[in-house]
Short mmCIF file of C-alpha atoms in Angstrom, two decimals:
data_model
loop_
_atom_site.label_atom_id
_atom_site.label_comp_id
_atom_site.label_asym_id
_atom_site.label_seq_id
_atom_site.Cartn_x
_atom_site.Cartn_y
_atom_site.Cartn_z
CA MET A 267 137.85 169.62 80.48
CA ILE A 268 134.90 167.29 80.98
CA ARG A 269 134.81 164.28 78.63
CA LEU A 270 131.42 162.59 78.70
CA ALA A 271 132.74 159.36 77.18
CA ASP A 272 135.02 158.95 80.19
CA LEU A 273 132.17 159.29 82.69
CA ASP A 274 130.13 156.27 83.67
CA PRO A 275 126.36 156.76 83.34
CA ARG A 276 125.90 154.05 85.98
CA ALA A 277 126.28 154.23 89.76
CA PRO A 278 129.68 153.19 91.11
CA LYS A 279 129.85 149.48 91.94
CA SER A 280 130.41 150.34 95.60
CA ALA A 281 127.10 152.25 95.93
CA ASP A 282 124.54 150.47 98.14
CA LYS A 283 121.05 151.06 96.74
CA ASP A 284 119.18 150.95 100.07
CA LYS A 285 121.70 153.15 101.79
CA ILE A 286 121.60 155.66 98.94
CA LYS A 287 117.79 155.73 99.03
CA ARG A 288 117.83 156.49 102.74
CA ALA A 289 120.40 159.22 102.20
CA THR A 290 118.23 160.69 99.43
CA ALA A 291 115.18 160.77 101.71
CA LYS A 292 117.21 162.74 104.25
CA LEU A 293 118.43 165.18 101.61
CA VAL A 294 114.88 165.69 100.32
CA ALA A 295 113.67 166.57 103.82
CA HIS A 296 116.68 168.86 104.27
CA ILE A 297 115.87 170.66 101.00
CA GLY A 298 112.31 171.21 102.25
CA GLU A 299 113.60 172.67 105.50
CA ARG A 300 116.12 174.94 103.75
CA GLN A 301 113.49 176.15 101.27
CA ASP A 302 111.37 177.39 104.17
CA ARG A 303 114.33 179.50 105.31
CA LEU A 304 115.07 180.70 101.77
CA PHE A 305 111.43 181.79 101.48
CA ALA A 306 111.41 183.41 104.92
CA GLN A 307 114.60 185.34 104.29
CA ARG A 308 113.98 186.61 100.73
CA GLN A 309 117.64 187.37 100.12
CA HIS A 310 118.54 184.58 97.74
CA SER A 311 116.99 182.33 95.17
CA LEU A 312 117.87 178.99 93.64
CA LEU A 313 117.78 178.06 89.98
CA VAL A 314 117.99 174.38 89.13
CA VAL A 315 118.53 173.48 85.47
CA LEU A 316 117.87 169.88 84.44
CA GLN A 317 119.18 168.89 81.05
CA GLY A 318 119.52 165.48 79.46
CA MET A 319 118.65 163.41 76.43
CA ASP A 320 115.04 162.33 75.84
CA ALA A 321 113.83 159.87 78.50
CA SER A 322 116.78 160.58 80.78
CA GLY A 323 114.42 161.06 83.75
CA LYS A 324 114.12 164.82 84.15
CA ASP A 325 110.49 164.73 85.36
CA GLY A 326 111.09 161.84 87.73
CA THR A 327 114.05 163.67 89.24
CA ALA A 328 111.96 166.80 89.80
CA ARG A 329 109.22 164.85 91.52
CA THR A 330 111.59 163.17 93.96
CA VAL A 331 114.06 165.93 94.74
CA PHE A 332 111.41 168.59 95.39
CA GLY A 333 108.97 166.21 97.07
CA ASP A 334 109.13 168.05 100.38
CA VAL A 335 109.17 171.61 99.11
CA ASN A 336 106.21 173.91 99.69
CA PRO A 337 104.65 174.30 96.23
CA VAL A 338 104.09 178.00 96.91
CA GLY A 339 107.84 178.59 96.94
CA LEU A 340 108.68 176.46 93.93
CA HIS A 341 108.10 177.31 90.29
CA ALA A 342 108.77 174.71 87.65
CA VAL A 343 108.78 175.36 83.95
CA SER A 344 109.23 172.89 81.16
CA PHE A 345 110.64 174.57 78.07
CA VAL A 346 109.13 173.22 74.89
CA LYS A 347 109.38 174.30 71.26
CA PRO A 348 109.37 178.13 71.22
CA THR A 349 106.18 179.89 70.10
CA SER A 350 106.30 182.28 67.18
CA GLU A 351 106.31 185.23 69.61
CA GLU A 352 109.27 183.71 71.44
CA MET A 353 111.09 183.02 68.18
CA ALA A 354 110.78 186.70 67.30
CA HIS A 355 113.07 187.57 70.24
CA ASP A 356 116.57 186.68 71.35
CA PHE A 357 116.83 183.14 72.75
CA LEU A 358 117.07 184.31 76.38
CA TRP A 359 113.90 186.42 76.25
CA ARG A 360 111.53 183.62 77.16
CA VAL A 361 113.91 182.33 79.80
CA HIS A 362 114.59 185.59 81.60
CA ARG A 363 110.99 186.06 82.69
CA HIS A 364 111.23 182.76 84.56
CA ALA A 365 114.29 183.79 86.56
CA PRO A 366 113.52 183.15 90.25
CA ALA A 367 112.45 186.01 92.50
CA LYS A 368 114.23 186.29 95.84
CA GLY A 369 112.95 183.59 98.18
CA TYR A 370 111.98 181.18 95.41
CA ILE A 371 113.26 177.99 93.86
CA GLN A 372 112.91 177.88 90.09
CA LEU A 373 113.23 174.62 88.25
CA PHE A 374 113.97 174.50 84.52
CA ILE A 375 113.13 171.24 82.79
CA ARG A 376 115.19 171.81 79.67
CA SER A 377 116.31 175.40 79.35
CA HIS A 378 118.20 177.98 77.32
CA TYR A 379 120.74 175.24 76.62
CA GLU A 380 118.31 173.63 74.18
CA ASP A 381 118.70 176.69 71.98
CA VAL A 382 122.32 175.91 71.47
CA LEU A 383 122.17 172.10 71.48
CA VAL A 384 119.20 171.42 69.21
CA GLN A 385 119.99 174.29 66.90
CA LYS A 386 123.61 173.28 66.53
CA VAL A 387 122.97 169.58 65.96
CA ASN A 388 120.41 170.52 63.32
CA GLY A 389 122.79 172.97 61.70
CA TRP A 390 120.37 175.88 62.21
CA ILE A 391 123.13 177.97 63.74
CA ASP A 392 126.84 177.96 62.88
CA ALA A 393 129.81 177.74 65.24
CA ASP A 394 130.11 181.53 65.55
CA ARG A 395 126.50 181.93 66.55
CA ALA A 396 126.80 179.05 69.01
CA ARG A 397 129.89 180.65 70.58
CA GLU A 398 128.00 183.93 70.86
CA ARG A 399 125.18 182.10 72.62
CA TYR A 400 127.49 180.41 75.12
CA ARG A 401 128.90 183.82 75.88
CA ALA A 402 125.39 185.23 76.36
CA ILE A 403 124.50 182.31 78.62
CA ASN A 404 127.53 182.89 80.81
CA ALA A 405 126.75 186.60 81.09
CA PHE A 406 123.08 185.88 81.84
CA GLU A 407 123.84 183.32 84.53
CA ARG A 408 126.44 185.62 86.06
CA LEU A 409 123.87 188.43 86.13
CA LEU A 410 121.47 186.27 88.14
CA VAL A 411 124.19 185.30 90.59
CA LYS A 412 125.73 188.75 91.02
CA ASP A 413 122.67 190.96 90.80
CA ALA A 414 119.89 188.86 92.29
CA GLY A 415 121.65 186.61 94.80
CA THR A 416 120.69 183.51 92.84
CA VAL A 417 122.52 180.22 93.26
CA ILE A 418 122.56 178.09 90.12
CA VAL A 419 122.69 174.31 89.97
CA LYS A 420 123.01 172.82 86.49
CA CYS A 421 122.64 169.07 86.18
CA PHE A 422 123.27 167.05 83.05
CA LEU A 423 121.53 163.70 83.41
CA HIS A 424 124.13 161.49 81.77
CA THR A 425 122.51 158.36 80.36
CA SER A 426 123.65 155.65 77.98
CA LYS A 427 122.20 155.01 74.54
CA GLU A 428 121.19 151.52 75.76
CA ASP A 429 119.28 152.99 78.68
CA GLN A 430 117.41 155.37 76.39
CA TYR A 431 116.42 152.43 74.19
CA LYS A 432 115.01 150.63 77.24
CA GLU A 433 113.11 153.75 78.37
CA LEU A 434 111.71 154.57 74.93
CA ARG A 435 110.47 150.98 74.53
CA GLU A 436 108.79 151.18 77.92
CA ARG A 437 106.83 154.15 76.59
CA LEU A 438 105.44 151.88 73.89
CA GLU A 439 104.79 148.87 76.10
CA ASP A 440 103.38 150.52 79.24
CA PRO A 441 99.86 151.89 78.57
CA THR A 442 100.29 154.52 81.31
CA LYS A 443 103.39 155.84 79.55
CA GLN A 444 102.29 155.84 75.92
CA TRP A 445 101.40 159.53 76.17
CA LYS A 446 105.10 160.24 76.53
CA HIS A 447 105.92 158.62 73.20
CA ASN A 448 107.06 160.97 70.51
CA ASP A 449 108.01 159.81 67.03
CA GLY A 450 110.65 162.51 66.97
CA ASP A 451 112.55 161.03 69.92
CA TRP A 452 113.38 158.01 67.77
CA THR A 453 114.63 160.23 64.94
CA GLU A 454 116.74 162.36 67.28
CA ARG A 455 118.19 159.18 68.75
CA ARG A 456 119.98 158.49 65.48
CA ARG A 457 122.05 161.58 66.16
CA TRP A 458 123.07 160.40 69.63
CA ASN A 459 126.77 161.04 69.06
CA ALA A 460 126.17 164.50 67.64
CA TYR A 461 124.13 165.37 70.73
CA GLN A 462 126.76 163.98 73.10
CA SER A 463 129.37 166.05 71.37
CA ALA A 464 127.17 169.18 71.47
CA TYR A 465 126.47 168.59 75.18
CA GLN A 466 130.15 168.15 75.89
CA THR A 467 130.97 171.45 74.20
CA ALA A 468 128.09 173.24 75.92
CA ILE A 469 129.08 171.92 79.33
CA ASN A 470 132.71 172.86 78.94
CA ARG A 471 131.96 176.32 77.59
CA THR A 472 129.54 177.17 80.38
CA ASN A 473 131.10 175.36 83.32
CA THR A 474 131.77 178.62 85.16
CA ASP A 475 132.57 179.34 88.80
CA GLU A 476 129.20 181.10 89.11
CA ALA A 477 127.21 178.29 87.55
CA PRO A 478 129.10 175.00 87.40
CA TRP A 479 127.75 171.80 85.87
CA THR A 480 127.17 168.52 87.67
CA VAL A 481 127.33 165.52 85.37
CA VAL A 482 124.92 163.04 86.95
CA PRO A 483 125.24 159.27 86.38
CA ALA A 484 121.58 158.77 85.47
CA ASP A 485 120.99 155.27 84.12
CA GLN A 486 119.58 154.24 87.50
CA ALA A 487 116.88 156.49 88.97
CA TRP A 488 117.90 155.90 92.60
CA TYR A 489 121.45 157.06 92.06
CA ARG A 490 120.45 159.94 89.77
CA ASN A 491 118.01 161.29 92.37
CA TYR A 492 120.67 161.08 95.05
CA ILE A 493 123.28 163.06 93.10
CA VAL A 494 120.82 165.79 92.09
CA ALA A 495 119.42 166.03 95.64
CA LYS A 496 122.99 166.30 96.93
CA ALA A 497 123.81 169.10 94.47
CA VAL A 498 120.65 171.02 95.40
CA ALA A 499 121.22 170.53 99.14
CA ASP A 500 124.85 171.65 98.83
CA ALA A 501 123.78 174.77 96.94
CA LEU A 502 121.29 175.68 99.66
CA ASP A 503 123.88 174.91 102.34
CA SER A 504 126.29 177.36 100.68
CA LEU A 505 123.95 180.19 101.74
CA SER A 506 123.53 181.38 105.27
CA LEU A 507 119.79 181.13 105.56
CA ASP A 508 118.89 182.47 108.96
CA TYR A 509 115.27 183.07 109.80
CA PRO A 510 114.67 186.82 110.07
CA ARG A 511 114.02 187.75 113.71
CA LEU A 512 111.64 190.34 115.10
CA PRO A 513 112.91 193.07 117.42
CA ASP A 514 112.21 192.15 121.04
CA GLU A 515 110.02 195.24 121.50
CA THR A 516 107.73 194.04 118.73
CA VAL A 517 107.42 190.58 120.25
CA GLN A 518 106.63 192.00 123.70
CA LYS A 519 104.20 194.57 122.33
CA PHE A 520 102.08 192.02 120.51
CA LEU A 521 102.31 189.32 123.18
CA ALA A 522 100.71 191.84 125.55
CA ILE A 523 97.55 191.89 123.44
CA LYS A 524 94.73 189.86 124.97
CA GLY A 525 92.84 187.29 122.87
CA MET B 135 72.23 179.28 102.72
CA ILE B 136 75.52 178.64 104.49
CA ARG B 137 75.77 180.18 107.99
CA LEU B 138 79.34 180.16 109.22
CA ALA B 139 78.35 180.62 112.87
CA ASP B 140 76.49 177.31 112.71
CA LEU B 141 79.51 175.42 111.41
CA ASP B 142 82.05 174.00 113.84
CA PRO B 143 85.66 174.98 113.05
CA ARG B 144 86.78 171.84 114.89
CA ALA B 145 86.77 168.22 113.78
CA PRO B 146 83.73 166.16 114.77
CA LYS B 147 84.21 164.42 118.13
CA SER B 148 83.93 161.06 116.39
CA ALA B 149 86.94 161.69 114.14
CA ASP B 150 89.93 159.48 114.96
CA LYS B 151 93.15 161.45 114.39
CA ASP B 152 95.36 158.49 113.42
CA LYS B 153 92.76 157.04 111.13
CA ILE B 154 92.19 160.41 109.47
CA LYS B 155 95.93 160.89 108.96
CA ARG B 156 96.19 157.51 107.26
CA ALA B 157 93.21 158.37 105.06
CA THR B 158 94.84 161.69 104.15
CA ALA B 159 98.08 159.95 103.14
CA LYS B 160 96.07 157.71 100.80
CA LEU B 161 94.24 160.69 99.28
CA VAL B 162 97.51 162.55 98.77
CA ALA B 163 98.96 159.58 96.86
CA HIS B 164 95.74 159.29 94.87
CA ILE B 165 95.92 162.98 93.92
CA GLY B 166 99.48 162.43 92.67
CA GLU B 167 98.36 159.49 90.56
CA ARG B 168 95.37 161.38 89.11
CA GLN B 169 97.51 164.42 88.33
CA ASP B 170 99.73 162.25 86.16
CA ARG B 171 96.64 161.27 84.15
CA LEU B 172 95.38 164.86 84.01
CA PHE B 173 98.78 165.91 82.65
CA ALA B 174 98.94 163.02 80.19
CA GLN B 175 95.46 163.66 78.85
CA ARG B 176 95.52 167.47 78.51
CA GLN B 177 91.73 167.73 78.32
CA HIS B 178 90.98 169.20 81.73
CA SER B 179 92.54 171.32 84.40
CA LEU B 180 91.99 171.84 88.10
CA LEU B 181 91.81 175.13 89.94
CA VAL B 182 92.03 175.00 93.73
CA VAL B 183 91.24 178.19 95.61
CA LEU B 184 92.29 178.39 99.26
CA GLN B 185 90.75 181.21 101.25
CA GLY B 186 90.74 181.81 104.97
CA MET B 187 91.56 184.33 107.67
CA ASP B 188 95.20 185.12 108.46
CA ALA B 189 97.02 182.14 109.99
CA SER B 190 94.26 179.71 109.01
CA GLY B 191 96.82 177.33 107.53
CA LYS B 192 96.64 177.93 103.78
CA ASP B 193 100.34 177.25 103.16
CA GLY B 194 100.41 174.18 105.37
CA THR B 195 97.42 172.78 103.53
CA ALA B 196 99.10 173.32 100.16
CA ARG B 197 102.25 171.57 101.28
CA THR B 198 100.42 168.48 102.51
CA VAL B 199 97.69 168.08 99.91
CA PHE B 200 99.99 168.48 96.89
CA GLY B 201 102.90 166.61 98.47
CA ASP B 202 102.84 163.87 95.86
CA VAL B 203 102.16 165.97 92.79
CA ASN B 204 104.82 166.40 90.11
CA PRO B 205 105.94 170.03 90.49
CA VAL B 206 106.05 170.37 86.71
CA GLY B 207 102.27 169.98 86.53
CA LEU B 208 101.41 172.22 89.48
CA HIS B 209 101.48 176.00 89.55
CA ALA B 210 100.89 177.78 92.81
CA VAL B 211 100.39 181.49 93.17
CA SER B 212 99.99 183.48 96.32
CA PHE B 213 98.05 186.66 95.67
CA VAL B 214 99.37 189.61 97.64
CA LYS B 215 98.59 193.31 97.57
CA PRO B 216 98.05 194.30 93.92
CA THR B 217 100.84 196.25 92.19
CA SER B 218 100.06 199.63 90.67
CA GLU B 219 99.90 198.03 87.22
CA GLU B 220 97.39 195.48 88.51
CA MET B 221 95.35 198.19 90.22
CA ALA B 222 95.04 199.99 86.90
CA HIS B 223 92.98 197.09 85.54
CA ASP B 224 89.77 195.31 86.48
CA PHE B 225 90.17 193.04 89.52
CA LEU B 226 90.16 189.82 87.48
CA TRP B 227 92.96 190.91 85.15
CA ARG B 228 95.79 189.69 87.33
CA VAL B 229 93.92 186.49 88.13
CA HIS B 230 92.99 185.48 84.59
CA ARG B 231 96.58 185.05 83.47
CA HIS B 232 97.00 182.40 86.17
CA ALA B 233 94.05 180.31 85.00
CA PRO B 234 95.30 176.75 84.55
CA ALA B 235 96.20 175.43 81.10
CA LYS B 236 94.76 172.04 80.15
CA GLY B 237 96.67 169.32 81.96
CA TYR B 238 97.66 171.49 84.90
CA ILE B 239 96.69 172.03 88.51
CA GLN B 240 96.64 175.67 89.56
CA LEU B 241 96.59 176.56 93.22
CA PHE B 242 95.48 179.99 94.39
CA ILE B 243 96.56 180.96 97.90
CA ARG B 244 94.13 183.81 98.38
CA SER B 245 92.49 184.85 95.13
CA HIS B 246 90.05 187.17 93.39
CA TYR B 247 87.87 186.80 96.49
CA GLU B 248 90.21 189.10 98.41
CA ASP B 249 89.16 191.89 96.11
CA VAL B 250 85.64 191.67 97.39
CA LEU B 251 86.35 190.75 101.02
CA VAL B 252 89.12 193.17 101.95
CA GLN B 253 87.69 196.00 99.90
CA LYS B 254 84.23 195.57 101.35
CA VAL B 255 85.32 195.30 104.98
CA ASN B 256 87.43 198.43 104.50
CA GLY B 257 84.56 200.26 102.85
CA TRP B 258 86.61 200.82 99.67
CA ILE B 259 83.75 199.50 97.56
CA ASP B 260 80.01 199.80 98.18
CA ALA B 261 77.36 197.08 98.10
CA ASP B 262 76.56 197.69 94.41
CA ARG B 263 80.16 197.33 93.39
CA ALA B 264 80.52 194.21 95.52
CA ARG B 265 77.43 192.69 93.89
CA GLU B 266 78.85 193.48 90.47
CA ARG B 267 82.08 191.74 91.45
CA TYR B 268 80.30 188.58 92.66
CA ARG B 269 78.51 188.52 89.33
CA ALA B 270 81.83 188.91 87.50
CA ILE B 271 83.37 186.12 89.60
CA ASN B 272 80.54 183.75 88.78
CA ALA B 273 80.81 184.53 85.07
CA PHE B 274 84.60 184.14 85.18
CA GLU B 275 84.51 180.81 86.99
CA ARG B 276 81.80 179.54 84.66
CA LEU B 277 83.94 180.55 81.68
CA LEU B 278 86.82 178.42 82.96
CA VAL B 279 84.53 175.45 83.54
CA LYS B 280 82.61 175.67 80.28
CA ASP B 281 85.25 176.87 77.90
CA ALA B 282 88.45 175.32 79.22
CA GLY B 283 87.31 172.10 80.90
CA THR B 284 88.47 173.34 84.28
CA VAL B 285 87.19 171.85 87.52
CA ILE B 286 87.12 174.32 90.39
CA VAL B 287 87.50 173.50 94.08
CA LYS B 288 87.03 176.42 96.46
CA CYS B 289 87.88 175.85 100.09
CA PHE B 290 87.21 178.25 102.92
CA LEU B 291 89.43 177.33 105.86
CA HIS B 292 87.01 177.96 108.68
CA THR B 293 88.90 178.77 111.88
CA SER B 294 87.89 180.19 115.24
CA LYS B 295 89.04 183.53 116.61
CA GLU B 296 90.65 181.64 119.51
CA ASP B 297 92.65 179.47 117.15
CA GLN B 298 93.90 182.53 115.26
CA TYR B 299 95.07 184.03 118.55
CA LYS B 300 97.04 180.87 119.30
CA GLU B 301 98.58 180.83 115.82
CA LEU B 302 99.49 184.53 115.80
CA ARG B 303 101.16 184.21 119.21
CA GLU B 304 103.14 181.23 117.93
CA ARG B 305 104.53 183.51 115.22
CA LEU B 306 105.92 185.73 117.96
CA GLU B 307 107.22 182.96 120.20
CA ASP B 308 108.71 180.56 117.64
CA PRO B 309 111.91 182.04 116.13
CA THR B 310 111.40 180.01 112.94
CA LYS B 311 107.98 181.60 112.48
CA GLN B 312 108.68 185.22 113.31
CA TRP B 313 109.07 186.03 109.60
CA LYS B 314 105.36 185.35 109.23
CA HIS B 315 104.42 188.01 111.74
CA ASN B 316 102.67 191.02 110.30
CA ASP B 317 101.53 193.94 112.45
CA GLY B 318 98.52 194.30 110.17
CA ASP B 319 97.19 190.83 111.01
CA TRP B 320 96.60 192.02 114.57
CA THR B 321 94.73 195.10 113.31
CA GLU B 322 92.59 193.10 110.88
CA ARG B 323 91.80 190.68 113.70
CA ARG B 324 89.76 193.39 115.43
CA ARG B 325 87.38 193.22 112.52
CA TRP B 326 86.90 189.46 112.83
CA ASN B 327 83.12 189.66 112.76
CA ALA B 328 83.05 191.97 109.76
CA TYR B 329 85.27 189.51 107.89
CA GLN B 330 83.14 186.53 108.87
CA SER B 331 80.08 188.33 107.63
CA ALA B 332 81.82 189.32 104.37
CA TYR B 333 82.99 185.73 103.88
CA GLN B 334 79.51 184.41 104.50
CA THR B 335 78.05 186.73 101.87
CA ALA B 336 80.82 185.95 99.39
CA ILE B 337 80.41 182.22 99.86
CA ASN B 338 76.66 182.30 99.44
CA ARG B 339 76.77 184.56 96.39
CA THR B 340 79.33 182.46 94.60
CA ASN B 341 78.36 178.96 95.71
CA THR B 342 77.45 177.91 92.19
CA ASP B 343 76.95 174.49 90.62
CA GLU B 344 80.03 175.11 88.49
CA ALA B 345 82.23 176.18 91.38
CA PRO B 346 80.82 175.24 94.78
CA TRP B 347 82.44 176.10 98.11
CA THR B 348 83.66 173.64 100.71
CA VAL B 349 83.67 175.09 104.22
CA VAL B 350 86.57 173.28 105.91
CA PRO B 351 86.73 172.85 109.71
CA ALA B 352 90.29 174.12 110.04
CA ASP B 353 91.23 174.61 113.68
CA GLN B 354 93.12 171.31 113.62
CA ALA B 355 95.63 170.84 110.78
CA TRP B 356 95.12 167.07 110.50
CA TYR B 357 91.38 167.39 109.91
CA ARG B 358 91.71 170.42 107.66
CA ASN B 359 94.20 168.62 105.41
CA TYR B 360 91.91 165.63 105.18
CA ILE B 361 88.86 167.63 104.09
CA VAL B 362 90.77 169.61 101.48
CA ALA B 363 92.49 166.47 100.15
CA LYS B 364 89.09 164.80 99.94
CA ALA B 365 87.60 167.74 97.99
CA VAL B 366 90.55 167.77 95.57
CA ALA B 367 90.47 163.98 95.11
CA ASP B 368 86.70 164.05 94.51
CA ALA B 369 87.10 166.79 91.91
CA LEU B 370 89.73 164.76 90.06
CA ASP B 371 87.58 161.64 90.34
CA SER B 372 84.69 163.48 88.70
CA LEU B 373 86.70 163.50 85.47
CA SER B 374 87.34 160.47 83.33
CA LEU B 375 91.08 160.67 83.10
CA ASP B 376 92.16 157.88 80.81
CA TYR B 377 95.73 157.74 79.63
CA PRO B 378 95.82 158.49 75.89
CA ARG B 379 96.73 155.34 73.96
CA LEU B 380 98.85 154.98 70.86
CA PRO B 381 97.48 153.25 67.77
CA ASP B 382 98.68 149.65 67.63
CA GLU B 383 100.45 150.27 64.31
CA THR B 384 102.58 152.94 65.94
CA VAL B 385 103.54 150.67 68.82
CA GLN B 386 104.49 147.84 66.45
CA LYS B 387 106.36 150.13 64.09
CA PHE B 388 108.61 151.54 66.80
CA LEU B 389 109.06 148.28 68.71
CA ALA B 390 110.51 146.85 65.51
CA ILE B 391 113.40 149.32 65.64
CA LYS B 392 116.65 147.78 66.85
CA GLY B 393 118.62 149.42 69.67
#
């Protein structure tokens, strides 16, 4: 059982910022190299889910961790308020179409988890419906893993209420960040504890062998990026991603062609 | 009138490789910075079309030029052989759904131009049909520019037949590149001149004010990346991309809230 209140949103005291940054740079390059193999091989795919409270750094994480990935092999989608067409379907309908094809990395900024978290905190669904949704999520994620060779990395960017305050104020004070301000973030913030509790339930109910959660200490960007990069690199390393080879006859046949 | 045979696929003798690489790095960072504004403002979008013969370096270009762009704001699509559903529609049907939404950069690796080039070289469409398609392309691109605030950058990666030979052989000799080998590339190569002529016609027919072509000397990756980065940066610079500001009352109202 994961208890968020027991987990520190800050980097361990022993972590050396410069060293961690160098390690992150290496992981980022490694992810780029592995993605080329993933794309070449077309046997597996990777789904990375980034969840976290408002201003927890989801976009910044994406930009750093996938900084060396060929954009052709990476799809990112940011799930916002569902459209009326999406609302007319089950909550996984809009998500399923973004499941990664073999060879691809798919990044979810927010995800199907919002449809349990937000809805539950707002009282739009009851406990039974929420339980049913967790069950559907587990079955859906298992389907991707078992039927499509997908590896799933789910990261909860664990931030403190104090850090969110700092970040939300920066969105008011920094003219290049004002576009990120949203009145609603300040309203939602009042329900911080309800969200933490909803996250804790969601994480525990969906922390499966097929698609486990990583709770990421995320108050400091440098440490957050490192932990997410590590989780993504480990997921890619769990696959044997050999480059497909050509038969020797083919190589010889075409090498014999003159320019 | 653009005549491909008169244009050198190599960098000018005067170009200094190290200097160009440093300039490219600056442009790449600039593109990242501008994309943040584009995304913040949601008034414009950017469509980048990369065309070129097989092994002309389209993927490599994408990886370098968009290396500093937030993946959330960038969609890349590689157009391959149309599916039977796509074939049952007009040739722009599958392309239109990938037109960039306001705030986004959309990258086309190959594009609607393939449906004139390949089809014409293979004799699957006649000159009348090809002309009709150029006309449709011009109307389509103009629609994006005029009705959706899109800026369009179209790059033809201009490579020599000798360079293609070198690149195709590398795909046989380098085990990490064998997955890129395609028997068909060697067959298509025999029709090099027919393709060059088809490209030249396509470029001249669709070199409009709204969506002009850049012919990129592309035999050397370092120079190719520079020219494409420059075209993309210039396109972004042609827009006034100010960060949206909040009204002062809003800023004051929310700054007054205690943590």
